[in-house]
PDB file of C-alpha atoms and ligand atoms in Angstrom:
ATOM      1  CA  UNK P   1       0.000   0.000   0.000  1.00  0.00           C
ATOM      2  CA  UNK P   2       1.488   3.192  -0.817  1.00  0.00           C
ATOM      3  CA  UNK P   3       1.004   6.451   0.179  1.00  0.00           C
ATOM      4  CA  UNK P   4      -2.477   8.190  -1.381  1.00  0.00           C
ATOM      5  CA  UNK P   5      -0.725  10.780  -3.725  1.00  0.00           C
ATOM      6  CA  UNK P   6      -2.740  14.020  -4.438  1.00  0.00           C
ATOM      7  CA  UNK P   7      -2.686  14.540  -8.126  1.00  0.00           C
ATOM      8  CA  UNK P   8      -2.153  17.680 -10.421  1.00  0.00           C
ATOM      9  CA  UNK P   9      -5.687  17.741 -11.309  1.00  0.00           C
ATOM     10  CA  UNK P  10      -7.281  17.057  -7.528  1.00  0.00           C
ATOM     11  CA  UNK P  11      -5.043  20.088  -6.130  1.00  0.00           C
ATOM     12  CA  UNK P  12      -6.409  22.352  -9.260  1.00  0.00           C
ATOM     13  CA  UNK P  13      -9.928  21.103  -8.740  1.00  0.00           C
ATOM     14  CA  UNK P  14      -9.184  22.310  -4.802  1.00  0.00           C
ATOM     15  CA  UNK P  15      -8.383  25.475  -6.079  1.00  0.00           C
ATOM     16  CA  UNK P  16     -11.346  26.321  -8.028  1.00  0.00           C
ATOM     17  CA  UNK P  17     -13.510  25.108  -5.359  1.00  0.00           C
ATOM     18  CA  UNK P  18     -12.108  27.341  -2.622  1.00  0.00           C
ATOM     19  CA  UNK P  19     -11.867  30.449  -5.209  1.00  0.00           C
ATOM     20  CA  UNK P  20     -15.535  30.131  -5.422  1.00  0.00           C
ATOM     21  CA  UNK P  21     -16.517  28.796  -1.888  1.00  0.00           C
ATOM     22  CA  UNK P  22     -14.750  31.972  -0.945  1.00  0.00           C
ATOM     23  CA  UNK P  23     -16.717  34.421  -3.445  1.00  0.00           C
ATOM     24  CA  UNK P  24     -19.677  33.132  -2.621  1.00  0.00           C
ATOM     25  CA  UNK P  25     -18.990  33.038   1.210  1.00  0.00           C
ATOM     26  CA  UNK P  26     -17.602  36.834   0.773  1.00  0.00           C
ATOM     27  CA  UNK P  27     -20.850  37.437  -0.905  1.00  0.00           C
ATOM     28  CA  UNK P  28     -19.277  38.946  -4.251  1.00  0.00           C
ATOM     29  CA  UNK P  29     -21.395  36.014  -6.347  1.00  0.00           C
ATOM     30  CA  UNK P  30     -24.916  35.997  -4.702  1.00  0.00           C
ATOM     31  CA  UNK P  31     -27.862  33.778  -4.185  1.00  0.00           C
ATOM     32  CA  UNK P  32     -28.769  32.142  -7.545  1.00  0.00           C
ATOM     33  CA  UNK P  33     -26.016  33.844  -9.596  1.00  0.00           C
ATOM     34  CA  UNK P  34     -25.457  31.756 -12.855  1.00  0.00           C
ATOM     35  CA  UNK P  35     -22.244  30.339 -12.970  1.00  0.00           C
ATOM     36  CA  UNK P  36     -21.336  29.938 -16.639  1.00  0.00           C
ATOM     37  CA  UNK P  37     -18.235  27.595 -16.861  1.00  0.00           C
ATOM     38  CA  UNK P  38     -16.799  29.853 -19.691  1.00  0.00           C
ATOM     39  CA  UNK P  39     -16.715  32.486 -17.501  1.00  0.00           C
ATOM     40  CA  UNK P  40     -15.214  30.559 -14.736  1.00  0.00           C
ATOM     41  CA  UNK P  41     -12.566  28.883 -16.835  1.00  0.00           C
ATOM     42  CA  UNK P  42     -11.588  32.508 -18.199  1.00  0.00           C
ATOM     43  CA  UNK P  43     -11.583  34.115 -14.984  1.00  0.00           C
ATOM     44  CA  UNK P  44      -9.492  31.306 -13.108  1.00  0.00           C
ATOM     45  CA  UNK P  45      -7.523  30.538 -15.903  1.00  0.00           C
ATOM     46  CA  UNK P  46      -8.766  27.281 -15.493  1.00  0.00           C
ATOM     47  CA  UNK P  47      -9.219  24.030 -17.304  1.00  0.00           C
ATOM     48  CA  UNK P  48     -12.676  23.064 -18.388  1.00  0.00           C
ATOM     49  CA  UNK P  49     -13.136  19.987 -16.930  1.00  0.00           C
ATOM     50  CA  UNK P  50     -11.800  20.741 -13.985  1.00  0.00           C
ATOM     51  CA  UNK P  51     -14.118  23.001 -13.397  1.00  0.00           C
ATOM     52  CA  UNK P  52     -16.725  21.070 -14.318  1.00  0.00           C
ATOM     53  CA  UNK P  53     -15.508  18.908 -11.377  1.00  0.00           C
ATOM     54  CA  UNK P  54     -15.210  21.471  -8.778  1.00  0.00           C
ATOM     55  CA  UNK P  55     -19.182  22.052  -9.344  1.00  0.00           C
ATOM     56  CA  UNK P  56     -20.196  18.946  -8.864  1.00  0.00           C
ATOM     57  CA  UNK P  57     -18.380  19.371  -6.181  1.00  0.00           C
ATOM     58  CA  UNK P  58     -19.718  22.404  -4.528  1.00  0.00           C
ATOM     59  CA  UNK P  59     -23.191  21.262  -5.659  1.00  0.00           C
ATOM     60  CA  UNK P  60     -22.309  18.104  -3.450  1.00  0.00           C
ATOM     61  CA  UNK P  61     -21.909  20.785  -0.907  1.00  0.00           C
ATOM     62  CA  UNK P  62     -24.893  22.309  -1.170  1.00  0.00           C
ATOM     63  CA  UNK P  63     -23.074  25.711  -1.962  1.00  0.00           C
ATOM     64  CA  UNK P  64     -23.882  25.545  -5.854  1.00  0.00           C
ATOM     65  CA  UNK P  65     -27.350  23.848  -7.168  1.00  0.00           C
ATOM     66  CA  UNK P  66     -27.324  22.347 -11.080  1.00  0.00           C
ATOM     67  CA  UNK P  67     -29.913  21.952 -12.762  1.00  0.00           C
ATOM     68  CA  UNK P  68     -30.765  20.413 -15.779  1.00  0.00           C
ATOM     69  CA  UNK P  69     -30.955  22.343 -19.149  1.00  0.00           C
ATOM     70  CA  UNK P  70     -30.219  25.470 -17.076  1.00  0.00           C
ATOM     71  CA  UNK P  71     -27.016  24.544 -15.392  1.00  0.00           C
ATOM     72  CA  UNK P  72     -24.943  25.426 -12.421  1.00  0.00           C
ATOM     73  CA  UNK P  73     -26.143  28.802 -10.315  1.00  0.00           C
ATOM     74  CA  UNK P  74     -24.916  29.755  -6.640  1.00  0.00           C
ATOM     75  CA  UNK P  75     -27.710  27.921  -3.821  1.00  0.00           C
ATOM     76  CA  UNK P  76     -30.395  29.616  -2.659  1.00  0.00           C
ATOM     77  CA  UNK P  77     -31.255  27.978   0.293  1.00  0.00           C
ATOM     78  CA  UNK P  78     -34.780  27.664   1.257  1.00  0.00           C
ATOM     79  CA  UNK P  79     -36.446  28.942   4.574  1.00  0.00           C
ATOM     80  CA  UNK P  80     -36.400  25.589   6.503  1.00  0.00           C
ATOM     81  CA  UNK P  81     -32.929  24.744   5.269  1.00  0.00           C
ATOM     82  CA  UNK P  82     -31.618  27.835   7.207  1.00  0.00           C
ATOM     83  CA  UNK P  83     -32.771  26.742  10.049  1.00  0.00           C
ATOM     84  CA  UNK P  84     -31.460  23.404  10.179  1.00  0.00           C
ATOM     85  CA  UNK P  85     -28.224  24.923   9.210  1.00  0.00           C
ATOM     86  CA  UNK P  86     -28.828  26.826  12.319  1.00  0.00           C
ATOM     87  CA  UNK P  87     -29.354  23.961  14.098  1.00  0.00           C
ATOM     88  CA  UNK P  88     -26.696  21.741  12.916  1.00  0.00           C
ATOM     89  CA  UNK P  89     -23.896  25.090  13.440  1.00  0.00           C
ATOM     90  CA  UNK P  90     -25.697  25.149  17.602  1.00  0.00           C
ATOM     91  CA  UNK P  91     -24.374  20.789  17.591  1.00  0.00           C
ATOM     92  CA  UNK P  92     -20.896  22.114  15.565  1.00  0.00           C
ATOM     93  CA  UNK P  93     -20.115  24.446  17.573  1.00  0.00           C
ATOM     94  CA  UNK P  94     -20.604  23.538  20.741  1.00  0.00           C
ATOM     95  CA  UNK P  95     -18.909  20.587  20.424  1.00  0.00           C
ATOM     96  CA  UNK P  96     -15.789  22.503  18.449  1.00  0.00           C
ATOM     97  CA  UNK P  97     -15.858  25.465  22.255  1.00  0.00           C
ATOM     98  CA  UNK P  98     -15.884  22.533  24.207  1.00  0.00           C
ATOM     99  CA  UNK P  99     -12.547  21.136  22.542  1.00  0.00           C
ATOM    100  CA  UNK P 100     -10.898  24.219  23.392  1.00  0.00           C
ATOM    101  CA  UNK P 101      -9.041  24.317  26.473  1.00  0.00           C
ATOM    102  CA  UNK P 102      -6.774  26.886  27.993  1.00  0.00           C
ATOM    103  CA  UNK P 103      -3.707  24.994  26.631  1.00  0.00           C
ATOM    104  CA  UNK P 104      -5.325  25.502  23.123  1.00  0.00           C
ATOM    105  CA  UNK P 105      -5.683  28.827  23.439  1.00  0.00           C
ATOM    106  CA  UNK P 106      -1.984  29.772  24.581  1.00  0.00           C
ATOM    107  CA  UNK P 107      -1.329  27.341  21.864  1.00  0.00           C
ATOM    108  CA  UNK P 108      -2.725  29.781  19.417  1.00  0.00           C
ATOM    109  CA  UNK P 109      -2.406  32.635  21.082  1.00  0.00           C
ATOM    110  CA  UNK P 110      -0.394  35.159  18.713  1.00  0.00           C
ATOM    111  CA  UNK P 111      -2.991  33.984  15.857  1.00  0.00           C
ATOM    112  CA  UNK P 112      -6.300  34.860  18.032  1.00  0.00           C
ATOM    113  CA  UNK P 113      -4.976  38.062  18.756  1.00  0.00           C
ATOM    114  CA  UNK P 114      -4.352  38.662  15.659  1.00  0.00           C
ATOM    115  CA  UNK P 115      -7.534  37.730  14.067  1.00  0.00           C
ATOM    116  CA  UNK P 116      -9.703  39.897  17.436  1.00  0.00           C
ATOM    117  CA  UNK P 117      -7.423  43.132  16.201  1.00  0.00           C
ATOM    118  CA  UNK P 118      -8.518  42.933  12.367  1.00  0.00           C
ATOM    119  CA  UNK P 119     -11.941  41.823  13.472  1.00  0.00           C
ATOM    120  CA  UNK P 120     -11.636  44.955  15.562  1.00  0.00           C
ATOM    121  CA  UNK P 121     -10.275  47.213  12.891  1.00  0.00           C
ATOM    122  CA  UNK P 122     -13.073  45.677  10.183  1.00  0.00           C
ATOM    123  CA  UNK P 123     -16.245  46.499  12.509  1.00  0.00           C
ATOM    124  CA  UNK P 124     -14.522  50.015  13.122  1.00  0.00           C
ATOM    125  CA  UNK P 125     -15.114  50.655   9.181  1.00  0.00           C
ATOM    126  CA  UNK P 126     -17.805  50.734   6.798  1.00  0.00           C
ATOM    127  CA  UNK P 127     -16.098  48.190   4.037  1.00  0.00           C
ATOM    128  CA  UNK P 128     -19.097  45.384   4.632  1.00  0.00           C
ATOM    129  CA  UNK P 129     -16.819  43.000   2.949  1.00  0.00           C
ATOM    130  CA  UNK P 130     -14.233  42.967   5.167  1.00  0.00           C
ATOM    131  CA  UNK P 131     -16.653  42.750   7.680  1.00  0.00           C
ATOM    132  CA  UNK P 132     -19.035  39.689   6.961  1.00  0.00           C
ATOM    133  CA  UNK P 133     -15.110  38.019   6.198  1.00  0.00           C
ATOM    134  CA  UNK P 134     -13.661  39.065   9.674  1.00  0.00           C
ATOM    135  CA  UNK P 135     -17.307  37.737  11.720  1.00  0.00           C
ATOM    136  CA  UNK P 136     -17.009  34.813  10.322  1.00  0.00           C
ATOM    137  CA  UNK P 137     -13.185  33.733  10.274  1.00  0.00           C
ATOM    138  CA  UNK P 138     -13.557  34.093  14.036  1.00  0.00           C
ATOM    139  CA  UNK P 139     -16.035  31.355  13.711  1.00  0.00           C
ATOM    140  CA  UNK P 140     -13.826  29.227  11.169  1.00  0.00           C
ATOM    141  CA  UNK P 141     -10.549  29.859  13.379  1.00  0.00           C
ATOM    142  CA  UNK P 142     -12.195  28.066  16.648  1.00  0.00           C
ATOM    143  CA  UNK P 143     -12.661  25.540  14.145  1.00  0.00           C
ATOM    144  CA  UNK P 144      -9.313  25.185  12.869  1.00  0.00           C
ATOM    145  CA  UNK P 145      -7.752  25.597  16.356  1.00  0.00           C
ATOM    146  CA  UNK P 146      -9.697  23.019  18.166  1.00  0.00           C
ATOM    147  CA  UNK P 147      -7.892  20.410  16.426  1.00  0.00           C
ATOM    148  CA  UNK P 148     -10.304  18.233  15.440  1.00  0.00           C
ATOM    149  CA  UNK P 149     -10.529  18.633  11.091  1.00  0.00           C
ATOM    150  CA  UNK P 150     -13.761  16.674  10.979  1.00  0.00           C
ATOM    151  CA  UNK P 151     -15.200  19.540  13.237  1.00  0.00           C
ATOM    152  CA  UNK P 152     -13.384  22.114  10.955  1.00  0.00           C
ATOM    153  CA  UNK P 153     -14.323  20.935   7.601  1.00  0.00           C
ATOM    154  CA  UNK P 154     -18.205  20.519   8.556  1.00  0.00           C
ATOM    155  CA  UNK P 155     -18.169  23.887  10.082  1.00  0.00           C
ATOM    156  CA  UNK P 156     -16.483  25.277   6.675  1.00  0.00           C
ATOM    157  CA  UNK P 157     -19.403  23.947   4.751  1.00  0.00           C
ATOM    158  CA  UNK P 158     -22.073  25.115   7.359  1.00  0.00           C
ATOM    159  CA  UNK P 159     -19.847  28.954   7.436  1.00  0.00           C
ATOM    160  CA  UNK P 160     -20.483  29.118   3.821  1.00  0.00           C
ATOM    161  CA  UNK P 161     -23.998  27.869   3.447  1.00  0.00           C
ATOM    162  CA  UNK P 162     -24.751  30.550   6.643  1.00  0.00           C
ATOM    163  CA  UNK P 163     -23.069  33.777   4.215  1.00  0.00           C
ATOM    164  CA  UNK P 164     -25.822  32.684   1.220  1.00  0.00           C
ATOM    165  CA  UNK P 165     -27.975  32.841   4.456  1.00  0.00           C
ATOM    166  CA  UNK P 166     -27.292  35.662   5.477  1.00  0.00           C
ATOM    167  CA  UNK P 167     -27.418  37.373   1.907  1.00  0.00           C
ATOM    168  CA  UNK P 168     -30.953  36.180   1.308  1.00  0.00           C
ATOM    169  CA  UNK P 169     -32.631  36.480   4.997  1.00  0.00           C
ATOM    170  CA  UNK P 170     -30.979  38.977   6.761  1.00  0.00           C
ATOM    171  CA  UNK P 171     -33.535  41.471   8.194  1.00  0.00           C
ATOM    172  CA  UNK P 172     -31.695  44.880   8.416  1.00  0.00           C
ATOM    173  CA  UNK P 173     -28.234  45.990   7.246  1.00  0.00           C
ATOM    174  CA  UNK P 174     -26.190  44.824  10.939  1.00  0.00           C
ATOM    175  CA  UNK P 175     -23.311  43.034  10.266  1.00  0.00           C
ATOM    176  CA  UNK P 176     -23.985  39.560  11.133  1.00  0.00           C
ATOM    177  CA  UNK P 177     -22.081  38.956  14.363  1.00  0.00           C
ATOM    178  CA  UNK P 178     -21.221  41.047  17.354  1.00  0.00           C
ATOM    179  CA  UNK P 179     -17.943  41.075  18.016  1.00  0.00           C
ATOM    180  CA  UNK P 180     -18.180  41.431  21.838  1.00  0.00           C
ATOM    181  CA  UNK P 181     -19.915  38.506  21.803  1.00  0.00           C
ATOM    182  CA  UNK P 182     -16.586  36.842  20.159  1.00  0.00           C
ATOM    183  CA  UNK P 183     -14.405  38.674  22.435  1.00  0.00           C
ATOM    184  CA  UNK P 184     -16.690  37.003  25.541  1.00  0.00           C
ATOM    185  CA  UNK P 185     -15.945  33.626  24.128  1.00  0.00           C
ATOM    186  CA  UNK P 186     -12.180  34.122  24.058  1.00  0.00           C
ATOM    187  CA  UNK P 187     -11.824  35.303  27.464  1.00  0.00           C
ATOM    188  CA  UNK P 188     -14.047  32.467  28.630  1.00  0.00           C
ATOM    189  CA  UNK P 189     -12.445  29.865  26.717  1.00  0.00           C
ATOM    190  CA  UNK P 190      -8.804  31.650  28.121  1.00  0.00           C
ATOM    191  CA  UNK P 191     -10.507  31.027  31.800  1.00  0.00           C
ATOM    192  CA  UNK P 192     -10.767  27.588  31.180  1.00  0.00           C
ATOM    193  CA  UNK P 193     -14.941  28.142  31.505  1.00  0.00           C
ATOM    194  CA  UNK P 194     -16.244  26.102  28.749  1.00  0.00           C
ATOM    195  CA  UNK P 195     -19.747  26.471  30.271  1.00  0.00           C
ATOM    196  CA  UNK P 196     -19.899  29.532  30.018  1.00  0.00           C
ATOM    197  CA  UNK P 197     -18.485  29.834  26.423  1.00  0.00           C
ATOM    198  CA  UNK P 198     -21.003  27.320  25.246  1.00  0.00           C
ATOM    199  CA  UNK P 199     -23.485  29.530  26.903  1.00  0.00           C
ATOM    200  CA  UNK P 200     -22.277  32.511  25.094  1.00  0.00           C
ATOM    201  CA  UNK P 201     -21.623  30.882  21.813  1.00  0.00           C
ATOM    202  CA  UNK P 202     -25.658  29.163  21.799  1.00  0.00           C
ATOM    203  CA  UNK P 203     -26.614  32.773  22.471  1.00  0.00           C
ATOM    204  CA  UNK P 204     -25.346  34.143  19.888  1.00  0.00           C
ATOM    205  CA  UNK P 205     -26.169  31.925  17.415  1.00  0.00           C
ATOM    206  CA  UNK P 206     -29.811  31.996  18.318  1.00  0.00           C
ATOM    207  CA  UNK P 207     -29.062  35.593  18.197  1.00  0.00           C
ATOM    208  CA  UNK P 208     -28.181  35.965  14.720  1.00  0.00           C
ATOM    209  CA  UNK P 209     -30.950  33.230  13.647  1.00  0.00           C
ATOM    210  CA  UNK P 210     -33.299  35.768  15.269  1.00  0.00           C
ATOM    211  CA  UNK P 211     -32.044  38.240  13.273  1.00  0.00           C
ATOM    212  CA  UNK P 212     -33.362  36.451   9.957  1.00  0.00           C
ATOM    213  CA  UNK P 213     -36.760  36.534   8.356  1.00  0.00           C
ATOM    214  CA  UNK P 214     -37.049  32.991   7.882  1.00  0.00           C
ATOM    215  CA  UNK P 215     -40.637  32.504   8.017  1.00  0.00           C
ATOM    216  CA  UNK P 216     -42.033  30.630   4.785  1.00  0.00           C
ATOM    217  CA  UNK P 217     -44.341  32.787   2.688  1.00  0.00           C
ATOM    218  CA  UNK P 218     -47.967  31.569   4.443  1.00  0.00           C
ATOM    219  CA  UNK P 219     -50.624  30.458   2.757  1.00  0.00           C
ATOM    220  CA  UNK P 220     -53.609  32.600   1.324  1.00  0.00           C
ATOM    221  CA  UNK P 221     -56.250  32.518   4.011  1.00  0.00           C
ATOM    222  CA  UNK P 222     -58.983  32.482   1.230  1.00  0.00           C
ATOM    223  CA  UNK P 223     -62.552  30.959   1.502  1.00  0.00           C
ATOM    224  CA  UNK P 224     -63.729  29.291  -1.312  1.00  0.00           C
ATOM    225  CA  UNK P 225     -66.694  29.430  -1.022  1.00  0.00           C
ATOM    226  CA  UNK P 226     -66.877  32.524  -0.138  1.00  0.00           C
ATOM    227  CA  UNK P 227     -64.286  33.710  -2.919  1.00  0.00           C
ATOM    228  CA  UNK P 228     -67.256  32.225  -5.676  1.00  0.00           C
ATOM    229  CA  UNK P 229     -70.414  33.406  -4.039  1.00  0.00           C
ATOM    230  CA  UNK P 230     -71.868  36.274  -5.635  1.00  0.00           C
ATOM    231  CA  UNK P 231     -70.313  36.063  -9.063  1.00  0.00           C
TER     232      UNK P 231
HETATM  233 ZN1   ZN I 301     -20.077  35.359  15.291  1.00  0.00          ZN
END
């Protein structure tokens, strides 16, 4: 048995798919944006298939949805599936704080301080970009620092399911995290008091569910018979 080798084309294929995981998450290709291959293979300077591949890939992912005859368009995820991302980022998460002990965080110390003084710099400005990138790189770095890469990778696909989210539910123009929350979570997690960053981290994802209008359109309350008496 020898050792899995990652080929030429798998490590292109990577790259297109985190090129336009990271547009999409970014929010500079929205909800339901066509994404015409031609265009993609121009602008990545990319091979055709390959491409090809890295949809079916991201439509694996739920990020990109094909469909036949009109082919491959940016997700637009529906009502109830932003809640059970919701749901399924409350499990992640909690279980990716509660990995993180104080060793962890000295561990990574330099890089968390690091990533709280752009966040810091990016809420201070009006460039929403760099904004909706800093809120939720906090949330991927907890991720990659609690050194479990199942955790991480699930939480990747949930981060960038929650920007197309975010793009097509968000109720008012607030960025989509607090960042005091974030900064609760680090001291707690610094104190060694997972409970409490649990706590915090639950709270503020039900806070920024809460700030989505994710009820399905209802239906008409009409009365037939009423609607065809009197014609
Ligand atoms: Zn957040």
């Amino acid at each position: 048995m020898g050792v899995k080798t990652v080929t030429a084309k798998q490590i292109e294929v990577q790259r297109i798919v985190d090129a336009l995981s990271k547009a999409i998450a970014q929010h500079r290709l929205p909800p339901g944006m066509r994404l015409i291959e031609a265009q993609i293979v121009d602008a990545l300077q990319a091979n055709r298939n390959h491409v090809q591949v890295a949809l079916q890939r991201l439509a694996m992912q739920k990020i990109v949805s094909i469909e036949p005859n009109r082919g491959a368009m940016v997700a637009q995820p529906s009502a109830r599936e932003a809640r059970e991302i919701f749901t399924a980022r409350r499990a992640i998460e909690r279980a990716i704080v509660e990995s993180i002990t104080p060793q962890t965080m000295r561990k990574h110390r330099q890089r968390i301080a690091q990533h709280m003084e752009s966040e810091r710099k990016a809420t201070g400005s009006t460039d929403r970009r760099a904004i909706v990138r800093e809120l939720s790189d906090f949330h991927l770095m907890l991720g990659e620092i609690c050194g479990n890469s199942v955790l991480a990778d699930l939480l990747a696909n949930l981060m960038v399911r929650s920007s197309l989210i975010v793009a097509l539910y968000q109720r008012n123009d607030h960025p989509p995290c607090a960042s005091d929350e974030h900064q609760d979570i680090v001291t707690a997690l610094e104190e060694g008091d997972q409970g409490r960053a649990v706590a915090v981290m639950i709270e503020h994802l039900d806070e920024l569910e809460g700030q989505l209008a994710l009820e399905e359109p209802a239906p008409p309350e009409v009365n037939l018979k009423q609607a065809l008496a009197d014609l």
